[in-house]
């Protein structure tokens, strides 16, 4: 069962700020890209909408430590690993790598995110729901060594 | 009946890019801020959602001419004027001004936007609908001189 | 000499808005992605920074007509064609296509952008400069039929 | 000496996503708005650029716990308190409140950010620098009770 995924992106001009570097809020968007690709590879919907119903994954917590800047044009690899599959939530770990010209990679950030499966009720509030069995069959927690090891390209 | 509005905003750090200036895509977001404030002042909803129904204003066309750069920390005035109220759409004109330290203002952009009143159907497509009578009572086209004149603070 | 380019992107979750569709301001970012890829293919720098010098392409005008909505997860092709290479500016035309599941494509937007080659002076103002000869050798205007024809994948 | 600040903002339409709520990455932009206002009130520059020199505040770490959703049109108060002033960095705590129609407030998020004073060197790397004395005179750590207490409007 899938427990990790690596997504690849280019840095866009509009993602930089006047310091010449990627604005830090975009690191969280990069994590979301990896989550989308992971869900897709696992055959899971990131959001489900039909008239009168909305089921999605609001975030309970997001964190990132920044260790190297990213710049316009950089190619990055975003590695996602599932830390834990809980009753109503999933914990992810992310590592973001910049590809260097010499073929090496530099870790630019390390993040965590906890996301809750929730339904939007008619009264407009979010109600957490239990992860369905078929989702538990498609996603599993990564083994400890997969969370710790340096990520190969 | 209201036909113009001026919204005021500060430029955020995250709205700049590596050239040190506001990324041009944000000018369109500034126009939207002025539209929100205009609708609010006129007592009109920008979007209406209830279970199984979604009525909003998708854009048919947006345009901006950029005449001066904006920078982090600038205070801007965004002037909206209604050019035309059509059967199923509204045409807006926007002018964006930067407030200078000496009390003068510099025009940074001039824009236009056509926005359509539309309903999202069950099949997921957008269906334009006629502007209701009460909305026509709340919004009207600006007189020619209001579209042409320099805008006072 | 290159005069057109097609870039391909996925729509990100963070690019949608509460209407369930891509926020229109992102169409302009998609155009910029195609411009980056075009410049890269042509061997031209989109921005050049070194201590005390900044040369880039501020936008003079940007426009988009929206003909079909884009949604989270869509794959889009962004076709750029050079309309005109001027003394100090380039005019682009863009067409944005959504790839449908049946293999067909739907035009979601058609845009135009005029971008000026400019230097940031020490006093902080932008000064337009003439396109250098080597850039003129790398970029040329598209023939009329390339601007008009439906774009093949 | 100032150690806390409350900034106020409206939620923009473009800050929502297809779940109908504010995209979580914007909470980090709201923190930055409060930091800008705090620096401004304290008479400190958030970024300093002159030819050949760039001094700013790259982020070392950012975190947010999300406790209630924010929606288009909401008015929010973003409370910043300085947790610690270090040799080369500042630690902030943020609390984000949604103003409710009945005059009460709901805590929507609680965040932390560590930001480093750094200079961009000629070789393009970031070099942390010591906080200058005049900055230490303008910013101080908040007393423990200011970090813990519920924030009054």
Coordinates of C-alpha atoms in Angstrom, one line a residue:
Chain A
X1 CA 0.0 0.0 0.0
X2 CA 1.3 3.5 -0.9
X3 CA 2.9 5.5 1.9
X4 CA 5.1 8.0 0.1
X5 CA 5.3 10.0 -3.1
X6 CA 7.6 12.4 -4.7
X7 CA 6.2 15.3 -6.8
X8 CA 8.3 17.5 -9.0
X9 CA 7.7 21.2 -9.8
X10 CA 9.3 24.3 -11.3
X11 CA 9.4 27.5 -9.4
X12 CA 7.2 30.2 -11.0
X13 CA 8.1 33.9 -11.2
X14 CA 5.0 34.8 -9.4
X15 CA 6.1 32.7 -6.4
X16 CA 9.1 34.9 -5.7
X17 CA 9.0 38.0 -3.5
X18 CA 11.1 41.2 -3.5
X19 CA 13.9 39.5 -1.5
X20 CA 14.4 37.5 -4.7
X21 CA 13.5 34.2 -3.1
X22 CA 10.3 32.1 -3.0
X23 CA 7.8 33.5 -0.5
X24 CA 7.7 31.0 2.4
X25 CA 3.9 30.6 2.1
X26 CA 4.4 28.8 -1.2
X27 CA 6.3 25.9 0.6
X28 CA 2.8 25.0 2.0
X29 CA 1.4 25.0 -1.5
X30 CA 4.2 22.7 -2.7
X31 CA 3.2 20.3 0.1
X32 CA -0.3 20.3 -1.2
X33 CA 0.9 19.5 -4.7
X34 CA 2.6 16.4 -3.4
X35 CA -0.5 15.5 -1.5
X36 CA -2.6 15.8 -4.6
X37 CA -0.2 13.6 -6.6
X38 CA -0.1 11.1 -3.7
X39 CA -3.9 10.9 -3.5
X40 CA -4.1 10.5 -7.3
X41 CA -1.5 7.7 -7.3
X42 CA -3.4 6.0 -4.5
X43 CA -6.8 6.5 -6.2
X44 CA -8.2 8.7 -3.5
X45 CA -10.3 11.9 -4.0
X46 CA -8.8 15.1 -2.4
X47 CA -12.3 16.7 -2.4
X48 CA -15.7 15.4 -3.2
X49 CA -18.5 17.8 -4.1
X50 CA -22.0 17.1 -5.1
X51 CA -25.2 19.2 -4.6
X52 CA -25.7 19.5 -0.9
X53 CA -22.6 17.7 0.1
X54 CA -18.9 18.7 0.5
X55 CA -16.3 16.4 1.9
X56 CA -12.7 17.5 2.1
X57 CA -9.5 17.6 4.1
X58 CA -9.3 20.8 6.2
X59 CA -5.9 21.2 7.8
X60 CA -5.5 21.0 11.5
X61 CA -1.9 21.9 11.6
X62 CA 0.9 22.8 9.2
X63 CA 4.6 23.5 9.9
X64 CA 7.7 24.0 7.9
X65 CA 11.4 24.5 8.7
X66 CA 13.3 26.4 6.0
X67 CA 16.9 25.4 5.5
X68 CA 17.8 26.8 2.0
X69 CA 16.2 29.4 -0.2
X70 CA 14.4 28.6 -3.5
X71 CA 14.6 30.8 -6.6
X72 CA 12.8 31.4 -9.8
X73 CA 13.4 28.6 -12.3
X74 CA 14.5 26.0 -9.7
X75 CA 13.3 22.5 -10.1
X76 CA 12.1 21.0 -6.8
X77 CA 11.2 17.5 -5.6
X78 CA 8.6 17.4 -2.8
X79 CA 8.8 14.1 -0.9
X80 CA 5.7 13.1 1.1
X81 CA 5.6 10.3 3.6
X82 CA 2.6 9.3 5.7
X83 CA 3.6 9.5 9.4
X84 CA 0.3 8.2 10.8
X85 CA -3.2 7.2 9.6
X86 CA -5.6 8.1 12.5
X87 CA -9.3 7.6 13.0
X88 CA -10.3 10.9 11.4
X89 CA -7.0 12.4 10.2
X90 CA -3.7 11.8 8.4
X91 CA -0.3 13.1 9.5
X92 CA 2.2 13.8 6.7
X93 CA 5.9 14.6 6.7
X94 CA 7.3 16.5 3.7
X95 CA 10.9 17.2 2.6
X96 CA 11.5 19.7 -0.2
X97 CA 14.7 19.4 -2.3
X98 CA 16.2 21.8 -4.8
X99 CA 17.9 20.2 -7.7
X100 CA 21.4 21.7 -8.2
X101 CA 23.1 22.1 -11.6
X102 CA 25.8 19.6 -10.6
X103 CA 23.2 16.8 -10.1
X104 CA 23.2 17.1 -6.3
X105 CA 20.2 18.1 -4.2
X106 CA 19.9 20.6 -1.3
X107 CA 17.1 20.2 1.3
X108 CA 15.2 23.5 1.3
X109 CA 12.5 22.6 3.8
X110 CA 11.1 20.0 6.0
X111 CA 7.4 20.1 6.9
X112 CA 4.6 18.4 8.7
X113 CA 0.8 18.6 8.1
X114 CA -2.1 17.1 9.9
X115 CA -5.3 17.0 7.8
X116 CA -8.8 16.0 8.9
X117 CA -11.5 14.3 6.9
X118 CA -14.5 16.5 7.3
X119 CA -17.9 17.1 6.0
X120 CA -19.4 20.6 5.6
X121 CA -22.8 20.4 7.3
X122 CA -26.0 22.3 6.2
X123 CA -25.4 24.8 9.1
X124 CA -22.0 25.7 7.6
X125 CA -19.8 24.1 10.2
X126 CA -17.2 21.4 9.6
X127 CA -17.8 17.9 11.1
X128 CA -14.9 15.5 11.2
X129 CA -15.8 12.0 9.9
X130 CA -14.1 8.6 10.2
X131 CA -11.8 7.6 7.4
X132 CA -13.7 5.0 5.3
X133 CA -12.4 1.5 5.1
X134 CA -11.5 1.7 1.4
X135 CA -9.3 4.8 2.1
X136 CA -7.5 2.8 4.8
X137 CA -6.9 0.1 2.3
X138 CA -5.3 2.6 -0.1
X139 CA -3.1 4.6 2.3
X140 CA -0.8 3.3 5.1
X141 CA 1.8 4.8 7.4
X142 CA 5.4 4.7 6.2
X143 CA 7.9 2.5 8.0
X144 CA 10.2 4.4 10.3
X145 CA 13.2 4.0 7.9
X146 CA 11.2 5.6 5.1
X147 CA 10.6 8.7 7.2
X148 CA 14.3 9.0 8.2
X149 CA 16.3 8.1 5.1
X150 CA 17.6 10.7 2.7
X151 CA 15.4 10.6 -0.3
X152 CA 16.8 9.3 -3.6
X153 CA 15.7 11.0 -6.8
Chain B
X1 CA -28.2 54.8 -7.0
X2 CA -24.6 53.8 -6.5
X3 CA -22.4 53.7 -9.6
X4 CA -18.9 54.1 -8.2
X5 CA -16.8 53.3 -5.2
X6 CA -13.2 53.8 -4.0
X7 CA -11.5 51.0 -1.9
X8 CA -8.2 51.5 -0.1
X9 CA -5.6 48.9 0.5
X10 CA -2.0 48.5 1.6
X11 CA 0.4 46.5 -0.5
X12 CA 1.5 43.3 1.2
X13 CA 5.0 41.8 1.1
X14 CA 3.7 38.6 -0.4
X15 CA 2.3 40.6 -3.4
X16 CA 5.7 41.6 -4.6
X17 CA 8.0 39.6 -6.9
X18 CA 11.7 39.3 -7.4
X19 CA 11.7 42.5 -9.5
X20 CA 10.9 44.3 -6.3
X21 CA 7.5 45.4 -7.6
X22 CA 3.9 44.2 -7.2
X23 CA 3.2 41.2 -9.5
X24 CA 0.9 42.3 -12.2
X25 CA -1.7 39.6 -11.4
X26 CA -2.4 41.3 -8.1
X27 CA -3.9 44.3 -9.9
X28 CA -6.8 42.1 -10.8
X29 CA -7.2 41.1 -7.2
X30 CA -7.2 44.8 -6.2
X31 CA -10.1 45.3 -8.7
X32 CA -12.0 42.5 -7.0
X33 CA -11.5 44.1 -3.6
X34 CA -13.1 47.3 -5.0
X35 CA -16.0 45.2 -6.4
X36 CA -16.6 43.5 -3.1
X37 CA -16.7 46.9 -1.3
X38 CA -19.0 48.3 -4.0
X39 CA -21.4 45.4 -3.7
X40 CA -21.3 45.7 0.0
X41 CA -22.1 49.4 0.0
X42 CA -24.9 48.7 -2.5
X43 CA -26.3 45.8 -0.4
X44 CA -25.7 43.1 -3.1
X45 CA -24.2 39.7 -2.6
X46 CA -21.0 38.8 -4.5
X47 CA -21.7 35.1 -4.2
X48 CA -24.7 33.2 -2.9
X49 CA -24.3 29.6 -1.8
X50 CA -26.8 27.2 -0.3
X51 CA -27.1 23.4 -0.5
X52 CA -27.5 22.6 -4.2
X53 CA -27.3 26.2 -5.4
X54 CA -24.4 28.4 -6.3
X55 CA -24.9 31.9 -7.9
X56 CA -21.9 34.0 -8.6
X57 CA -20.2 36.4 -11.0
X58 CA -17.7 34.6 -13.3
X59 CA -15.6 36.9 -15.3
X60 CA -16.0 37.1 -19.0
X61 CA -13.2 39.5 -19.6
X62 CA -10.5 41.3 -17.6
X63 CA -7.9 43.9 -18.8
X64 CA -5.4 46.2 -17.2
X65 CA -3.0 48.8 -18.5
X66 CA -0.1 49.3 -16.2
X67 CA 1.4 52.9 -16.0
X68 CA 3.4 53.0 -12.8
X69 CA 4.8 50.3 -10.5
X70 CA 3.5 49.5 -7.0
X71 CA 5.8 48.6 -4.1
X72 CA 5.6 46.9 -0.7
X73 CA 4.0 49.2 1.8
X74 CA 2.3 51.5 -0.7
X75 CA -1.2 52.6 0.0
X76 CA -3.5 52.4 -3.0
X77 CA -6.9 53.7 -3.9
X78 CA -8.9 51.5 -6.3
X79 CA -11.7 53.4 -8.0
X80 CA -14.5 51.4 -9.6
X81 CA -17.1 52.9 -11.9
X82 CA -20.0 51.0 -13.5
X83 CA -19.7 51.4 -17.3
X84 CA -22.8 49.4 -18.2
X85 CA -25.5 47.3 -16.6
X86 CA -26.5 44.7 -19.2
X87 CA -29.2 42.0 -19.2
X88 CA -26.9 39.3 -17.7
X89 CA -23.6 41.2 -17.1
X90 CA -22.0 44.3 -15.6
X91 CA -19.1 46.2 -17.2
X92 CA -16.7 47.9 -14.8
X93 CA -13.9 50.4 -15.2
X94 CA -11.1 50.6 -12.6
X95 CA -8.4 53.1 -11.9
X96 CA -5.7 52.3 -9.4
X97 CA -3.8 55.1 -7.7
X98 CA -0.7 55.1 -5.6
X99 CA -0.6 57.6 -2.7
X100 CA 2.6 59.5 -2.7
X101 CA 4.4 60.9 0.3
X102 CA 3.8 64.5 -0.8
X103 CA 0.1 64.0 -0.8
X104 CA -0.2 63.6 -4.6
X105 CA -1.4 60.5 -6.4
X106 CA 0.0 58.6 -9.3
X107 CA -2.2 56.4 -11.6
X108 CA -0.7 52.9 -11.5
X109 CA -3.2 51.1 -13.6
X110 CA -6.4 51.4 -15.5
X111 CA -8.6 48.3 -15.9
X112 CA -11.8 46.9 -17.3
X113 CA -13.8 43.9 -16.3
X114 CA -17.0 42.3 -17.6
X115 CA -18.6 39.9 -15.1
X116 CA -21.7 37.7 -15.8
X117 CA -24.3 36.7 -13.3
X118 CA -24.4 32.9 -13.5
X119 CA -25.7 29.8 -11.8
X120 CA -23.8 26.6 -11.5
X121 CA -26.1 23.8 -12.8
X122 CA -26.3 20.3 -11.4
X123 CA -24.3 19.1 -14.4
X124 CA -21.4 21.4 -13.4
X125 CA -21.7 24.0 -16.2
X126 CA -22.3 27.7 -15.8
X127 CA -25.6 29.1 -17.0
X128 CA -25.9 32.9 -17.3
X129 CA -29.1 34.4 -15.7
X130 CA -30.8 37.7 -16.0
X131 CA -30.0 40.4 -13.4
X132 CA -32.9 40.5 -11.0
X133 CA -34.9 43.7 -10.6
X134 CA -33.8 44.4 -7.1
X135 CA -30.2 44.3 -8.2
X136 CA -31.0 46.7 -11.1
X137 CA -32.4 49.0 -8.5
X138 CA -29.2 49.0 -6.5
X139 CA -26.7 49.4 -9.2
X140 CA -26.7 51.8 -12.2
X141 CA -24.3 52.9 -14.9
X142 CA -22.1 55.9 -14.1
X143 CA -22.6 59.1 -16.0
X144 CA -20.0 59.7 -18.7
X145 CA -18.3 62.4 -16.7
X146 CA -17.8 60.1 -13.8
X147 CA -15.9 57.7 -16.0
X148 CA -13.7 60.3 -17.5
X149 CA -12.8 62.7 -14.6
X150 CA -9.7 62.4 -12.5
X151 CA -10.7 60.8 -9.2
X152 CA -10.6 62.9 -6.0
X153 CA -9.5 61.3 -2.8
Chain C
X1 CA 13.6 31.4 -35.0
X2 CA 11.1 30.5 -32.3
X3 CA 7.8 32.4 -32.3
X4 CA 5.4 30.1 -30.4
X5 CA 5.4 27.7 -27.5
X6 CA 3.0 25.4 -25.6
X7 CA 3.4 24.9 -21.9
X8 CA 1.5 22.3 -19.9
X9 CA 0.3 22.6 -16.3
X10 CA -2.0 20.9 -13.8
X11 CA -4.4 23.1 -11.9
X12 CA -3.6 23.3 -8.1
X13 CA -6.1 23.2 -5.3
X14 CA -4.9 26.6 -4.1
X15 CA -5.7 28.1 -7.5
X16 CA -9.5 27.5 -7.0
X17 CA -11.9 29.8 -5.2
X18 CA -15.2 29.3 -3.4
X19 CA -17.1 29.2 -6.6
X20 CA -15.3 25.9 -7.2
X21 CA -13.4 27.2 -10.3
X22 CA -10.0 28.6 -10.9
X23 CA -9.7 32.2 -9.8
X24 CA -9.4 34.3 -12.9
X25 CA -6.2 36.1 -11.8
X26 CA -4.4 32.7 -12.2
X27 CA -5.0 32.8 -16.0
X28 CA -2.4 35.5 -16.0
X29 CA 0.0 33.4 -14.0
X30 CA -0.5 30.6 -16.5
X31 CA 0.4 33.0 -19.4
X32 CA 3.6 33.8 -17.4
X33 CA 4.5 30.1 -17.2
X34 CA 4.3 29.8 -21.0
X35 CA 6.4 32.9 -21.3
X36 CA 9.1 31.4 -19.0
X37 CA 9.1 28.2 -21.0
X38 CA 9.3 30.1 -24.3
X39 CA 12.2 32.2 -23.1
X40 CA 13.9 29.2 -21.8
X41 CA 13.5 27.3 -25.1
X42 CA 14.8 30.4 -26.9
X43 CA 17.7 30.8 -24.6
X44 CA 16.6 34.2 -23.3
X45 CA 16.7 35.4 -19.6
X46 CA 13.3 36.4 -18.1
X47 CA 15.1 38.5 -15.5
X48 CA 18.7 39.5 -14.9
X49 CA 19.9 40.6 -11.5
X50 CA 23.4 41.4 -10.4
X51 CA 24.5 43.8 -7.7
X52 CA 23.3 47.3 -8.7
X53 CA 21.5 46.1 -11.8
X54 CA 18.1 44.8 -12.5
X55 CA 16.7 44.1 -16.0
X56 CA 13.3 42.6 -16.4
X57 CA 10.1 42.6 -18.3
X58 CA 7.4 44.7 -16.6
X59 CA 4.0 44.4 -18.1
X60 CA 2.5 47.3 -20.0
X61 CA -0.9 45.6 -20.7
X62 CA -2.6 42.3 -19.9
X63 CA -6.0 41.1 -21.1
X64 CA -7.9 37.8 -21.0
X65 CA -11.3 36.7 -22.3
X66 CA -12.6 33.7 -20.4
X67 CA -14.7 31.2 -22.3
X68 CA -14.8 28.1 -20.1
X69 CA -14.1 27.4 -16.5
X70 CA -11.1 25.5 -15.2
X71 CA -11.2 23.2 -12.2
X72 CA -8.9 21.5 -9.7
X73 CA -7.0 18.7 -11.3
X74 CA -7.5 19.9 -14.9
X75 CA -4.5 19.6 -17.2
X76 CA -4.1 22.7 -19.4
X77 CA -2.1 23.7 -22.4
X78 CA -1.0 27.3 -22.6
X79 CA -0.2 28.3 -26.2
X80 CA 2.0 31.4 -26.6
X81 CA 2.5 33.1 -30.0
X82 CA 4.6 36.3 -30.5
X83 CA 2.3 38.9 -32.2
X84 CA 5.0 41.6 -32.6
X85 CA 8.6 42.3 -31.6
X86 CA 8.8 46.1 -31.1
X87 CA 11.8 48.3 -30.4
X88 CA 11.4 48.1 -26.6
X89 CA 8.5 45.6 -26.1
X90 CA 7.0 42.3 -27.2
X91 CA 3.3 41.6 -27.8
X92 CA 2.1 38.1 -27.0
X93 CA -1.1 36.2 -27.7
X94 CA -2.1 33.3 -25.5
X95 CA -4.7 30.6 -25.8
X96 CA -5.5 28.4 -22.8
X97 CA -7.0 24.9 -23.4
X98 CA -8.4 22.4 -21.0
X99 CA -7.8 18.8 -21.9
X100 CA -11.0 16.8 -21.7
X101 CA -11.3 13.1 -20.7
X102 CA -12.4 12.1 -24.2
X103 CA -9.2 13.5 -25.7
X104 CA -10.7 16.7 -27.0
X105 CA -9.7 20.2 -25.9
X106 CA -11.9 23.2 -24.8
X107 CA -10.6 26.7 -25.1
X108 CA -10.8 28.2 -21.7
X109 CA -9.3 31.6 -22.3
X110 CA -7.6 33.8 -24.9
X111 CA -5.2 36.5 -23.7
X112 CA -2.9 39.2 -24.8
X113 CA 0.1 40.7 -23.0
X114 CA 2.5 43.5 -23.9
X115 CA 5.8 43.4 -21.9
X116 CA 8.5 46.0 -21.9
X117 CA 12.2 45.5 -21.5
X118 CA 13.2 47.8 -18.7
X119 CA 16.0 48.6 -16.3
X120 CA 15.5 49.6 -12.7
X121 CA 17.5 52.8 -12.2
X122 CA 19.3 53.8 -9.1
X123 CA 16.5 56.3 -8.3
X124 CA 14.1 53.4 -8.3
X125 CA 12.2 54.2 -11.5
X126 CA 11.8 51.9 -14.5
X127 CA 13.6 52.9 -17.7
X128 CA 12.6 51.1 -20.9
X129 CA 15.6 49.9 -23.0
X130 CA 16.0 48.7 -26.6
X131 CA 15.8 45.0 -27.3
X132 CA 19.4 43.9 -27.8
X133 CA 20.3 42.4 -31.2
X134 CA 20.9 38.9 -29.8
X135 CA 17.4 38.8 -28.4
X136 CA 16.0 39.8 -31.8
X137 CA 17.9 36.9 -33.3
X138 CA 16.3 34.5 -30.9
X139 CA 12.6 35.7 -31.0
X140 CA 10.5 36.6 -34.0
X141 CA 6.9 37.5 -34.7
X142 CA 4.7 34.6 -35.6
X143 CA 3.2 34.4 -39.1
X144 CA -0.4 35.3 -39.3
X145 CA -1.6 31.8 -39.8
X146 CA 0.1 30.7 -36.6
X147 CA -1.8 33.3 -34.7
X148 CA -5.1 32.2 -36.2
X149 CA -5.1 28.5 -36.4
X150 CA -6.5 26.1 -33.9
X151 CA -3.6 24.7 -31.9
X152 CA -2.7 21.1 -32.2
X153 CA -1.5 19.2 -29.1
Chain D
X1 CA 9.1 49.1 24.2
X2 CA 6.6 47.4 21.9
X3 CA 6.1 43.7 22.1
X4 CA 2.7 43.1 20.6
X5 CA 0.4 44.4 17.9
X6 CA -3.0 43.6 16.5
X7 CA -3.6 44.0 12.8
X8 CA -7.1 43.9 11.2
X9 CA -8.0 42.6 7.8
X10 CA -11.0 41.6 5.6
X11 CA -10.9 38.2 3.9
X12 CA -10.7 38.6 0.1
X13 CA -12.6 36.4 -2.4
X14 CA -9.3 35.3 -4.0
X15 CA -8.2 33.9 -0.6
X16 CA -10.9 31.2 -0.6
X17 CA -10.6 27.8 -2.2
X18 CA -13.2 25.4 -3.6
X19 CA -14.0 24.1 -0.1
X20 CA -15.6 27.5 0.4
X21 CA -13.0 28.4 3.1
X22 CA -9.8 30.4 3.3
X23 CA -6.9 28.4 1.9
X24 CA -4.7 27.6 4.9
X25 CA -1.5 29.0 3.2
X26 CA -3.1 32.5 3.6
X27 CA -3.0 32.2 7.4
X28 CA 0.8 32.7 7.0
X29 CA 0.3 35.8 4.9
X30 CA -2.0 37.2 7.6
X31 CA 0.8 36.7 10.1
X32 CA 3.1 38.6 7.8
X33 CA 0.6 41.5 7.7
X34 CA 0.7 41.7 11.5
X35 CA 4.5 41.6 11.4
X36 CA 4.6 44.5 8.8
X37 CA 2.2 46.6 11.0
X38 CA 4.2 45.8 14.1
X39 CA 7.5 46.8 12.5
X40 CA 5.9 49.9 11.2
X41 CA 4.6 50.8 14.6
X42 CA 8.0 50.1 16.1
X43 CA 9.8 52.1 13.4
X44 CA 11.7 49.1 12.0
X45 CA 12.2 48.3 8.3
X46 CA 11.0 44.9 7.2
X47 CA 13.3 44.9 4.2
X48 CA 16.1 47.2 3.2
X49 CA 17.3 47.3 -0.4
X50 CA 19.9 49.5 -2.0
X51 CA 22.2 48.9 -5.0
X52 CA 24.4 45.9 -4.1
X53 CA 22.8 45.3 -0.7
X54 CA 19.7 43.4 0.5
X55 CA 18.9 42.9 4.1
X56 CA 15.7 41.1 5.1
X57 CA 14.0 38.6 7.4
X58 CA 14.0 35.1 5.8
X59 CA 11.9 32.7 7.8
X60 CA 13.5 29.8 9.6
X61 CA 10.3 28.2 10.8
X62 CA 6.6 28.8 10.5
X63 CA 3.7 26.9 12.1
X64 CA 0.0 27.2 12.5
X65 CA -2.7 25.3 14.2
X66 CA -6.1 25.8 12.7
X67 CA -9.2 25.8 15.0
X68 CA -12.0 27.4 13.0
X69 CA -12.5 28.1 9.3
X70 CA -12.4 31.6 7.9
X71 CA -14.7 32.7 5.0
X72 CA -15.0 35.4 2.4
X73 CA -15.9 38.7 3.9
X74 CA -14.9 37.8 7.5
X75 CA -13.1 40.5 9.4
X76 CA -10.1 39.1 11.3
X77 CA -7.8 40.4 14.0
X78 CA -4.2 39.1 13.9
X79 CA -2.5 39.4 17.2
X80 CA 1.3 39.3 17.2
X81 CA 3.4 38.9 20.4
X82 CA 7.2 38.7 20.5
X83 CA 8.2 35.5 22.2
X84 CA 11.9 36.0 22.2
X85 CA 14.5 38.4 20.8
X86 CA 17.6 36.4 20.0
X87 CA 21.1 37.3 18.7
X88 CA 20.2 37.0 15.1
X89 CA 16.5 36.1 15.1
X90 CA 13.0 36.9 16.5
X91 CA 10.4 34.4 17.6
X92 CA 6.8 35.5 17.2
X93 CA 3.5 34.0 18.4
X94 CA 0.3 34.8 16.5
X95 CA -3.3 34.3 17.2
X96 CA -5.9 34.9 14.5
X97 CA -9.5 35.8 15.6
X98 CA -12.7 36.0 13.5
X99 CA -15.1 38.7 14.5
X100 CA -18.6 37.2 14.8
X101 CA -21.8 39.1 14.1
X102 CA -22.8 39.0 17.7
X103 CA -19.7 40.9 18.8
X104 CA -17.9 37.9 20.1
X105 CA -14.7 36.5 18.6
X106 CA -13.6 33.0 17.6
X107 CA -10.0 31.9 17.6
X108 CA -9.3 30.6 14.1
X109 CA -5.6 29.9 14.3
X110 CA -2.6 30.0 16.5
X111 CA 0.8 30.3 14.9
X112 CA 4.5 30.7 15.5
X113 CA 7.3 32.0 13.3
X114 CA 11.0 32.4 13.7
X115 CA 12.6 34.9 11.4
X116 CA 16.3 35.6 10.9
X117 CA 18.0 38.9 10.1
X118 CA 20.1 38.1 7.0
X119 CA 22.0 39.8 4.3
X120 CA 22.1 38.5 0.7
X121 CA 25.8 38.2 -0.2
X122 CA 27.3 38.9 -3.6
X123 CA 27.6 35.1 -4.2
X124 CA 23.8 34.8 -3.7
X125 CA 23.7 33.1 -0.3
X126 CA 22.0 34.3 2.8
X127 CA 24.3 35.3 5.7
X128 CA 22.7 35.8 9.1
X129 CA 23.7 39.0 10.9
X130 CA 23.4 40.2 14.5
X131 CA 20.3 42.3 15.4
X132 CA 21.6 45.9 15.6
X133 CA 21.4 47.8 18.9
X134 CA 18.8 50.3 17.7
X135 CA 16.5 47.4 16.7
X136 CA 16.9 45.8 20.1
X137 CA 15.8 49.2 21.6
X138 CA 12.7 49.2 19.5
X139 CA 11.5 45.5 20.0
X140 CA 11.4 43.5 23.2
X141 CA 10.0 40.1 24.3
X142 CA 6.5 40.1 25.6
X143 CA 5.9 39.3 29.3
X144 CA 4.6 35.8 29.9
X145 CA 1.1 37.0 30.7
X146 CA 0.8 38.8 27.4
X147 CA 1.6 35.6 25.6
X148 CA -1.0 33.6 27.5
X149 CA -4.0 36.0 28.0
X150 CA -7.0 36.1 25.7
X151 CA -6.6 39.1 23.5
X152 CA -9.1 42.0 24.0
X153 CA -10.3 43.8 20.9

